[in-house]
Short mmCIF file of C-alpha atoms and ligand atoms in Angstrom, two decimals:
data_model
loop_
_atom_site.label_atom_id
_atom_site.label_comp_id
_atom_site.label_asym_id
_atom_site.label_seq_id
_atom_site.Cartn_x
_atom_site.Cartn_y
_atom_site.Cartn_z
CA MET A 1 18.51 -0.61 -21.52
CA SER A 2 19.34 2.20 -23.95
CA PRO A 3 17.65 5.57 -23.39
CA PRO A 4 14.03 5.24 -24.45
CA THR A 5 13.04 7.44 -27.35
CA SER A 6 9.30 6.92 -27.22
CA SER A 7 8.84 5.75 -23.67
CA LYS A 8 5.26 5.30 -22.53
CA LEU A 9 6.49 4.87 -18.96
CA LEU A 10 8.08 8.31 -18.99
CA SER A 11 5.13 9.99 -20.69
CA ALA A 12 2.60 12.05 -18.76
CA LEU A 13 -0.70 10.57 -17.63
CA GLU A 14 -3.81 12.73 -17.81
CA HIS A 15 -5.67 11.34 -14.83
CA PRO A 16 -9.49 11.31 -14.67
CA SER A 17 -9.26 13.47 -11.55
CA GLY A 18 -8.06 16.32 -13.75
CA LEU A 19 -4.55 16.05 -12.27
CA THR A 20 -1.58 15.13 -14.46
CA LEU A 21 1.12 12.67 -13.46
CA LYS A 22 4.31 13.98 -15.07
CA ASN A 23 5.28 10.37 -15.83
CA ARG A 24 3.86 6.90 -15.15
CA VAL A 25 6.47 5.82 -12.63
CA VAL A 26 4.88 5.51 -9.20
CA LEU A 27 6.66 5.15 -5.86
CA ALA A 28 5.04 2.07 -4.29
CA PRO A 29 4.04 2.32 -0.63
CA LEU A 30 7.04 1.34 1.49
CA THR A 31 7.02 1.08 5.28
CA ARG A 32 10.44 2.20 6.47
CA GLY A 33 10.01 2.68 10.22
CA ARG A 34 11.93 5.98 10.33
CA SER A 35 9.43 8.15 12.25
CA GLY A 36 10.39 7.24 15.81
CA ALA A 37 8.13 6.59 18.78
CA SER A 38 5.90 9.62 18.08
CA ARG A 39 5.35 8.40 14.49
CA VAL A 40 5.15 12.06 13.44
CA PRO A 41 6.50 12.57 9.90
CA ASN A 42 9.87 14.28 10.39
CA ASP A 43 12.70 15.98 8.48
CA LEU A 44 14.30 12.67 7.57
CA ASN A 45 11.01 11.44 6.10
CA LEU A 46 10.67 14.71 4.21
CA ALA A 47 14.14 14.35 2.66
CA TYR A 48 13.37 10.73 1.70
CA TYR A 49 10.12 11.55 -0.12
CA LYS A 50 11.53 14.69 -1.74
CA ALA A 51 14.44 12.69 -3.16
CA ARG A 52 11.96 10.41 -4.94
CA ALA A 53 9.66 13.15 -6.23
CA SER A 54 10.78 12.75 -9.83
CA ALA A 55 8.17 9.96 -9.93
CA GLY A 56 4.82 11.10 -11.28
CA LEU A 57 3.05 9.91 -8.13
CA LEU A 58 4.32 9.01 -4.68
CA ILE A 59 2.26 6.69 -2.49
CA THR A 60 3.34 6.99 1.11
CA GLU A 61 4.22 4.18 3.44
CA GLY A 62 1.17 2.63 5.09
CA ALA A 63 -0.06 5.18 7.63
CA SER A 64 -2.18 3.88 10.50
CA PHE A 65 -5.01 6.07 11.68
CA SER A 66 -6.10 4.67 15.07
CA GLN A 67 -4.62 2.72 17.96
CA GLU A 68 -6.44 -0.33 16.66
CA ALA A 69 -4.95 0.15 13.17
CA HIS A 70 -1.36 0.57 14.38
CA GLY A 71 1.00 -2.38 14.10
CA TRP A 72 4.48 -1.34 12.99
CA ALA A 73 7.15 0.42 15.06
CA GLY A 74 8.18 3.84 13.83
CA SER A 75 5.79 3.89 10.86
CA ALA A 76 4.53 7.41 10.14
CA ALA A 77 0.87 7.70 11.15
CA ILE A 78 -2.09 9.92 10.39
CA GLU A 79 -3.91 9.70 13.69
CA THR A 80 -3.08 12.94 15.55
CA GLN A 81 -3.00 16.63 14.61
CA GLU A 82 0.76 16.69 15.06
CA GLN A 83 1.08 13.87 12.53
CA VAL A 84 -1.18 15.77 10.10
CA GLU A 85 1.10 18.81 10.44
CA GLY A 86 4.14 16.62 9.75
CA TRP A 87 2.54 15.25 6.58
CA LYS A 88 1.63 18.77 5.40
CA ARG A 89 5.32 19.63 5.12
CA ILE A 90 5.98 16.50 3.08
CA VAL A 91 3.01 17.12 0.79
CA ASP A 92 4.22 20.69 0.17
CA ALA A 93 7.78 19.53 -0.57
CA VAL A 94 6.54 16.93 -3.07
CA HIS A 95 4.24 19.45 -4.75
CA ALA A 96 7.17 21.86 -5.05
CA GLU A 97 8.90 19.17 -7.14
CA GLY A 98 5.88 18.97 -9.47
CA SER A 99 4.79 15.54 -8.26
CA LEU A 100 1.57 14.22 -6.75
CA ILE A 101 1.22 12.36 -3.48
CA SER A 102 -1.25 9.88 -2.00
CA VAL A 103 -1.32 8.70 1.57
CA GLN A 104 -1.90 4.98 2.07
CA LEU A 105 -4.45 4.35 4.83
CA TRP A 106 -3.34 1.22 6.68
CA HIS A 107 -5.25 -0.84 9.23
CA THR A 108 -2.84 -3.64 10.10
CA GLY A 109 -5.60 -5.95 11.44
CA ARG A 110 -4.27 -9.28 12.70
CA ALA A 111 -0.72 -8.35 11.63
CA ALA A 112 -0.46 -6.05 14.65
CA HIS A 113 0.48 -7.08 18.19
CA SER A 114 -1.02 -6.20 21.56
CA SER A 115 2.23 -4.48 22.56
CA TYR A 116 1.53 -1.80 19.94
CA LYS A 117 -1.79 -0.85 21.53
CA ALA A 118 -2.01 1.71 24.32
CA ASP A 119 -4.39 -0.64 26.21
CA ASN A 120 -2.54 -3.86 25.27
CA SER A 121 -5.66 -5.13 23.51
CA LEU A 122 -5.43 -7.98 21.02
CA PRO A 123 -5.21 -7.21 17.30
CA VAL A 124 -8.53 -7.43 15.48
CA ALA A 125 -9.56 -9.40 12.40
CA PRO A 126 -12.63 -10.92 10.75
CA SER A 127 -11.98 -14.27 12.46
CA ALA A 128 -9.82 -15.79 15.21
CA ILE A 129 -7.14 -17.10 12.84
CA ALA A 130 -3.51 -16.22 13.54
CA ILE A 131 -0.79 -15.51 10.98
CA GLN A 132 1.65 -18.43 10.96
CA ALA A 133 4.78 -16.30 11.32
CA GLU A 134 6.45 -13.99 13.80
CA ALA A 135 5.47 -10.43 14.63
CA HIS A 136 8.25 -7.85 14.83
CA LEU A 137 8.00 -5.95 18.09
CA ALA A 138 9.14 -2.41 18.79
CA ASP A 139 12.11 -3.64 20.88
CA GLY A 140 13.43 -5.61 17.89
CA SER A 141 12.37 -9.03 19.21
CA LYS A 142 10.14 -11.46 17.30
CA VAL A 143 7.27 -13.50 18.76
CA PRO A 144 4.57 -15.70 17.20
CA TYR A 145 1.56 -13.71 16.03
CA GLU A 146 -1.34 -13.68 18.49
CA VAL A 147 -4.75 -15.14 17.72
CA PRO A 148 -6.72 -11.98 16.85
CA ARG A 149 -10.03 -10.94 18.34
CA PRO A 150 -12.85 -11.21 15.78
CA LEU A 151 -14.56 -7.85 15.30
CA GLU A 152 -18.21 -7.82 16.38
CA THR A 153 -20.67 -7.00 13.61
CA SER A 154 -21.78 -4.02 15.71
CA GLU A 155 -18.21 -2.63 15.70
CA LEU A 156 -17.86 -2.47 11.92
CA PRO A 157 -19.63 0.91 11.49
CA ARG A 158 -17.02 2.33 13.87
CA VAL A 159 -14.19 0.84 11.77
CA VAL A 160 -15.74 2.45 8.69
CA ALA A 161 -16.04 5.77 10.54
CA ASP A 162 -12.33 5.54 11.45
CA TYR A 163 -11.48 5.35 7.75
CA LYS A 164 -13.68 8.35 7.04
CA ALA A 165 -12.05 10.39 9.80
CA ALA A 166 -8.64 9.41 8.43
CA ALA A 167 -9.68 10.62 4.97
CA GLU A 168 -10.65 13.95 6.53
CA ARG A 169 -7.21 14.26 8.12
CA ALA A 170 -5.57 13.35 4.81
CA LYS A 171 -7.53 16.12 3.14
CA GLU A 172 -6.41 18.56 5.80
CA ALA A 173 -2.80 17.52 5.17
CA GLY A 174 -3.31 18.33 1.48
CA PHE A 175 -2.85 14.86 -0.05
CA ASP A 176 -3.95 14.74 -3.70
CA PHE A 177 -5.25 11.19 -3.26
CA ILE A 178 -5.82 8.53 -0.64
CA GLU A 179 -5.12 4.85 -1.21
CA ILE A 180 -7.08 2.27 0.76
CA HIS A 181 -4.68 -0.53 1.69
CA SER A 182 -6.60 -3.69 0.98
CA ALA A 183 -3.61 -5.91 0.23
CA ASN A 184 -0.93 -8.07 1.85
CA GLY A 185 -3.00 -9.66 4.59
CA TYR A 186 -3.94 -6.52 6.49
CA LEU A 187 -7.45 -5.88 7.79
CA LEU A 188 -9.44 -5.33 4.59
CA ASP A 189 -7.62 -8.10 2.69
CA THR A 190 -8.41 -10.54 5.50
CA PHE A 191 -12.10 -9.72 5.05
CA LEU A 192 -11.85 -10.36 1.27
CA GLN A 193 -10.11 -13.73 1.39
CA SER A 194 -11.76 -16.97 2.49
CA VAL A 195 -8.50 -18.17 4.09
CA SER A 196 -8.86 -15.53 6.84
CA ASN A 197 -12.61 -14.86 6.90
CA GLU A 198 -14.84 -17.52 8.48
CA ARG A 199 -17.56 -15.14 9.61
CA ILE A 200 -21.16 -16.25 9.61
CA ASP A 201 -22.65 -12.73 9.61
CA SER A 202 -23.26 -10.58 6.52
CA TYR A 203 -19.50 -9.85 6.26
CA GLY A 204 -18.41 -13.44 5.65
CA GLY A 205 -19.30 -16.57 3.69
CA SER A 206 -20.07 -15.54 0.12
CA LYS A 207 -17.73 -13.27 -1.84
CA GLU A 208 -20.55 -10.73 -1.94
CA ASN A 209 -20.45 -10.65 1.86
CA ARG A 210 -16.66 -10.60 2.05
CA PHE A 211 -16.64 -7.50 -0.18
CA ARG A 212 -19.16 -5.68 2.02
CA LEU A 213 -16.74 -3.94 4.40
CA ILE A 214 -14.60 -2.55 1.58
CA GLY A 215 -17.73 -1.30 -0.15
CA GLU A 216 -18.77 0.49 3.04
CA VAL A 217 -15.28 1.98 3.50
CA LEU A 218 -15.34 3.27 -0.11
CA ASP A 219 -18.83 4.72 0.35
CA ALA A 220 -17.57 6.55 3.46
CA VAL A 221 -14.27 7.93 2.17
CA THR A 222 -15.80 9.07 -1.13
CA GLN A 223 -17.92 11.46 0.93
CA VAL A 224 -14.61 13.17 1.78
CA TYR A 225 -12.58 12.79 -1.44
CA PRO A 226 -14.13 12.53 -4.92
CA ALA A 227 -14.05 8.87 -5.98
CA ASN A 228 -11.45 9.61 -8.66
CA ARG A 229 -9.09 10.79 -5.91
CA VAL A 230 -9.36 7.45 -4.10
CA GLY A 231 -7.27 4.41 -5.00
CA ILE A 232 -7.39 0.86 -3.70
CA ARG A 233 -4.63 -1.72 -3.44
CA LEU A 234 -5.22 -5.47 -3.87
CA SER A 235 -2.87 -8.48 -3.79
CA PRO A 236 -4.68 -11.52 -5.22
CA ASN A 237 -1.49 -13.61 -5.50
CA GLY A 238 0.39 -12.91 -2.29
CA VAL A 239 1.36 -15.41 0.41
CA PHE A 240 2.73 -12.80 2.84
CA ASN A 241 0.88 -12.80 6.20
CA SER A 242 -0.49 -16.33 5.56
CA MET A 243 -2.75 -15.26 2.72
CA GLY A 244 -3.90 -16.87 -0.53
CA GLY A 245 -6.45 -19.46 -1.60
CA ALA A 246 -7.51 -21.61 -4.53
CA ASP A 247 -10.59 -19.38 -4.97
CA ASN A 248 -8.62 -16.13 -5.20
CA ALA A 249 -8.50 -15.76 -9.00
CA ASP A 250 -12.29 -16.07 -9.25
CA ASP A 251 -13.00 -14.02 -6.14
CA PHE A 252 -10.76 -11.12 -7.19
CA THR A 253 -12.34 -11.07 -10.65
CA TYR A 254 -15.63 -10.49 -8.85
CA TYR A 255 -14.15 -7.85 -6.49
CA ILE A 256 -12.58 -5.90 -9.35
CA THR A 257 -15.84 -6.02 -11.27
CA ARG A 258 -17.60 -4.61 -8.19
CA LEU A 259 -14.95 -1.90 -7.83
CA ASN A 260 -15.93 -0.60 -11.29
CA GLU A 261 -19.08 0.81 -9.67
CA TYR A 262 -17.07 3.34 -7.70
CA GLY A 263 -15.17 5.11 -10.49
CA LEU A 264 -12.03 5.17 -8.36
CA GLY A 265 -8.81 6.98 -9.20
CA TRP A 266 -7.01 3.67 -9.52
CA LEU A 267 -6.89 -0.01 -8.88
CA HIS A 268 -3.38 -0.79 -7.66
CA ILE A 269 -2.73 -4.45 -8.14
CA LEU A 270 0.22 -6.63 -7.13
CA ASP A 271 -0.13 -8.86 -10.14
CA GLY A 272 3.51 -9.97 -10.16
CA LEU A 273 4.71 -12.91 -8.09
CA ALA A 274 8.01 -11.40 -6.96
CA PHE A 275 6.83 -10.71 -3.41
CA GLY A 276 5.75 -14.32 -2.80
CA PHE A 277 3.00 -16.44 -4.45
CA HIS A 278 0.51 -18.52 -2.45
CA GLU A 279 0.65 -21.47 -4.90
CA LYS A 280 -2.81 -22.66 -3.86
CA GLY A 281 -4.32 -21.96 -7.25
CA ARG A 282 -3.42 -20.22 -10.46
CA PRO A 283 -2.09 -16.66 -10.37
CA PHE A 284 -4.46 -13.81 -11.18
CA MET A 285 -3.03 -11.88 -14.12
CA LEU A 286 -2.92 -8.22 -14.98
CA LEU A 287 -4.74 -8.73 -18.26
CA GLU A 288 -7.64 -10.30 -16.33
CA ALA A 289 -7.93 -7.13 -14.29
CA ARG A 290 -7.83 -5.06 -17.47
CA ALA A 291 -10.54 -7.20 -19.03
CA VAL A 292 -13.03 -6.25 -16.31
CA TYR A 293 -11.78 -2.92 -14.95
CA LYS A 294 -12.66 0.32 -16.76
CA HIS A 295 -10.64 2.85 -14.73
CA PRO A 296 -6.88 3.45 -14.28
CA ILE A 297 -4.74 0.48 -13.24
CA LEU A 298 -1.40 0.71 -11.44
CA ALA A 299 0.54 -2.53 -11.83
CA ASN A 300 3.17 -3.59 -9.30
CA CYS A 301 5.51 -6.29 -8.15
CA GLY A 302 8.76 -7.29 -9.73
CA TYR A 303 8.53 -4.86 -12.64
CA THR A 304 11.62 -3.67 -14.51
CA GLN A 305 11.81 -0.74 -16.88
CA GLU A 306 11.29 -3.12 -19.80
CA THR A 307 8.32 -5.01 -18.36
CA ALA A 308 6.72 -1.77 -17.18
CA GLU A 309 6.99 -0.31 -20.68
CA ALA A 310 5.40 -3.46 -22.07
CA ALA A 311 2.54 -3.43 -19.54
CA ILE A 312 1.69 0.15 -20.43
CA ALA A 313 2.17 -0.35 -24.17
CA SER A 314 -0.22 -3.32 -24.10
CA GLY A 315 -2.85 -1.18 -22.41
CA ASN A 316 -3.00 -3.51 -19.40
CA ALA A 317 -1.64 -0.84 -17.04
CA ASP A 318 -1.80 2.94 -17.03
CA ALA A 319 1.18 3.34 -14.71
CA VAL A 320 3.56 1.05 -12.81
CA ALA A 321 4.59 1.24 -9.17
CA PHE A 322 8.15 0.35 -8.15
CA GLY A 323 9.02 -0.57 -4.58
CA ARG A 324 12.42 -2.19 -3.98
CA PRO A 325 14.07 -0.51 -7.00
CA PHE A 326 13.36 2.89 -5.37
CA LEU A 327 15.07 2.00 -2.07
CA ASN A 328 18.65 2.24 -3.35
CA ASN A 329 17.80 4.36 -6.42
CA PRO A 330 15.98 7.53 -5.36
CA ASP A 331 16.74 8.82 -8.87
CA LEU A 332 15.03 5.84 -10.52
CA VAL A 333 13.23 8.00 -13.09
CA GLU A 334 16.43 9.74 -14.15
CA ARG A 335 18.12 6.34 -14.48
CA PHE A 336 15.29 5.08 -16.66
CA ARG A 337 15.55 8.22 -18.77
CA SER A 338 19.31 8.07 -19.23
CA GLY A 339 19.62 4.30 -19.43
CA THR A 340 21.90 4.24 -16.37
CA LYS A 341 22.29 0.87 -14.64
CA LEU A 342 20.47 0.54 -11.31
CA ASN A 343 22.32 0.16 -8.03
CA GLU A 344 22.15 -3.30 -6.47
CA SER A 345 19.22 -3.99 -4.11
CA LEU A 346 19.21 -2.36 -0.70
CA PRO A 347 20.16 -4.99 1.92
CA MET A 348 17.08 -6.16 3.85
CA SER A 349 18.77 -5.32 7.15
CA LEU A 350 18.26 -1.65 6.24
CA TRP A 351 14.63 -1.83 5.11
CA TYR A 352 13.19 -0.90 8.51
CA SER A 353 16.25 0.07 10.56
CA PRO A 354 16.13 3.49 12.21
CA GLY A 355 18.31 6.36 10.98
CA ALA A 356 19.54 7.78 7.69
CA LYS A 357 21.69 4.84 6.59
CA GLY A 358 19.88 3.00 3.81
CA TYR A 359 17.10 5.62 3.86
CA THR A 360 18.33 9.03 2.81
CA GLU A 361 21.95 7.84 2.72
CA VAL A 362 21.90 5.56 -0.30
CA PRO A 363 23.05 3.54 -2.11
CA VAL A 364 24.34 1.05 0.44
CA THR A 365 25.90 -2.28 -0.55
CA GLU A 366 25.72 -5.57 1.40
CA GLU A 367 29.30 -5.01 2.54
CA GLU A 368 28.59 -1.48 3.76
CA ALA A 369 25.41 -2.64 5.51
CA ALA A 370 27.46 -5.14 7.52
CA GLU A 371 29.95 -2.49 8.70
C1 LIG B 1 10.54 -2.43 2.83
C2 LIG B 1 9.17 -2.64 2.24
C3 LIG B 1 8.08 -2.05 2.84
C4 LIG B 1 6.79 -2.19 2.29
N1 LIG B 1 5.73 -1.54 2.85
C5 LIG B 1 4.52 -1.57 2.24
C6 LIG B 1 3.44 -0.76 2.72
O1 LIG B 1 3.56 0.03 3.67
N2 LIG B 1 2.25 -0.86 2.07
C7 LIG B 1 2.07 -1.71 1.00
O2 LIG B 1 0.97 -1.76 0.44
N3 LIG B 1 3.08 -2.46 0.52
C8 LIG B 1 4.30 -2.40 1.10
N4 LIG B 1 5.35 -3.10 0.57
C9 LIG B 1 5.17 -3.80 -0.72
C10 LIG B 1 5.63 -2.90 -1.88
O3 LIG B 1 4.77 -1.77 -2.02
C11 LIG B 1 5.63 -3.65 -3.21
O4 LIG B 1 4.35 -4.16 -3.44
C12 LIG B 1 6.64 -4.79 -3.24
O5 LIG B 1 7.91 -4.32 -2.83
C13 LIG B 1 6.74 -5.41 -4.64
O6 LIG B 1 7.11 -4.42 -5.59
P1 LIG B 1 8.63 -4.32 -6.13
O7 LIG B 1 8.95 -5.65 -6.78
O8 LIG B 1 8.63 -3.19 -7.10
O9 LIG B 1 9.50 -4.08 -4.94
C14 LIG B 1 6.62 -3.00 1.13
C15 LIG B 1 7.72 -3.63 0.56
C16 LIG B 1 8.98 -3.46 1.09
C17 LIG B 1 10.17 -4.10 0.41
#
């Protein structure tokens, strides 16, 4: 694409929080597994985020905030004071580049594995329904997902309190925003979707009930951050982690309508189908979200510079998050600005591998990855 002369994507966004995104390119949350066994954000992580700080907003990799929430080897966490201190350095480095940063609060739910828990307890979920795929363990092996333990109704206030405590740690670390990860088949998404929620208490059954836990989490974290500093991520179309249902398009219309009540900083929606589509019903489209949602929308999934420009120009999105394009192109914004061709996709073998190769040392080609 030739250099844009009147690019909406590269124009600043005056956000309702009073903060300004210097452009509308957002780094999508990307788990990279580069924080080692301690899961304390380290120098390598700092260099990685700093290199991408030409984006107007960075959303961190999913950060777990309790033993129960943890489910991915080497993912940076926000559970301990040491981890908070590690994040502070990253937040400061990103701010020094004139960018904004949000942590993504991640409870992995049934997509965890007992081997990740200090007490070897089973992963938790709304219902005892396993993901039909294999869990990646810390030693690199893969095993079928376990049948999760359904959370007791009486435990849910504690889960909500864990989110609130995580928001407090995020505030201490200096994050501008927090994003509640409610997508991709992790805990909150499994409460929303009928395919994974067969509860018979007030957190299951109707869509009103399935929304209840998210509503309580939002009520709790907005006591810590103003609502317009809190984002939420939804994936109505995804199949990843055995998700998706024929009722999704209708249910998510309802959820997004309910989310209007909160005046959040953003709704981050994987409207594209490029990360897998469940094919059980029709896809939920970005313009449907726009039709009901009154606050900022971040669109994501499979966007290119051209389609992102179009989504913003149409008014359907306020900003667009890019995931895979950022892996091998830390300078994605500069490339968009200058019209420079993007590097080829980062080989999947380097998505989560430890070390600098394919992380801070990019680009890497398929051939180089195999060396
Ligand atoms: C390596 C990798 C790690 C990811 N980790 C996360 C994550 O931690 N949290 C999340 O919400 N989505 C995660 N995603 C999904 C991305 O944020 C994004 O939705 C997806 O890549 C589709 O956008 P894209 O087409 O721009 O890549 C991940 C995707 C990839 C490829």
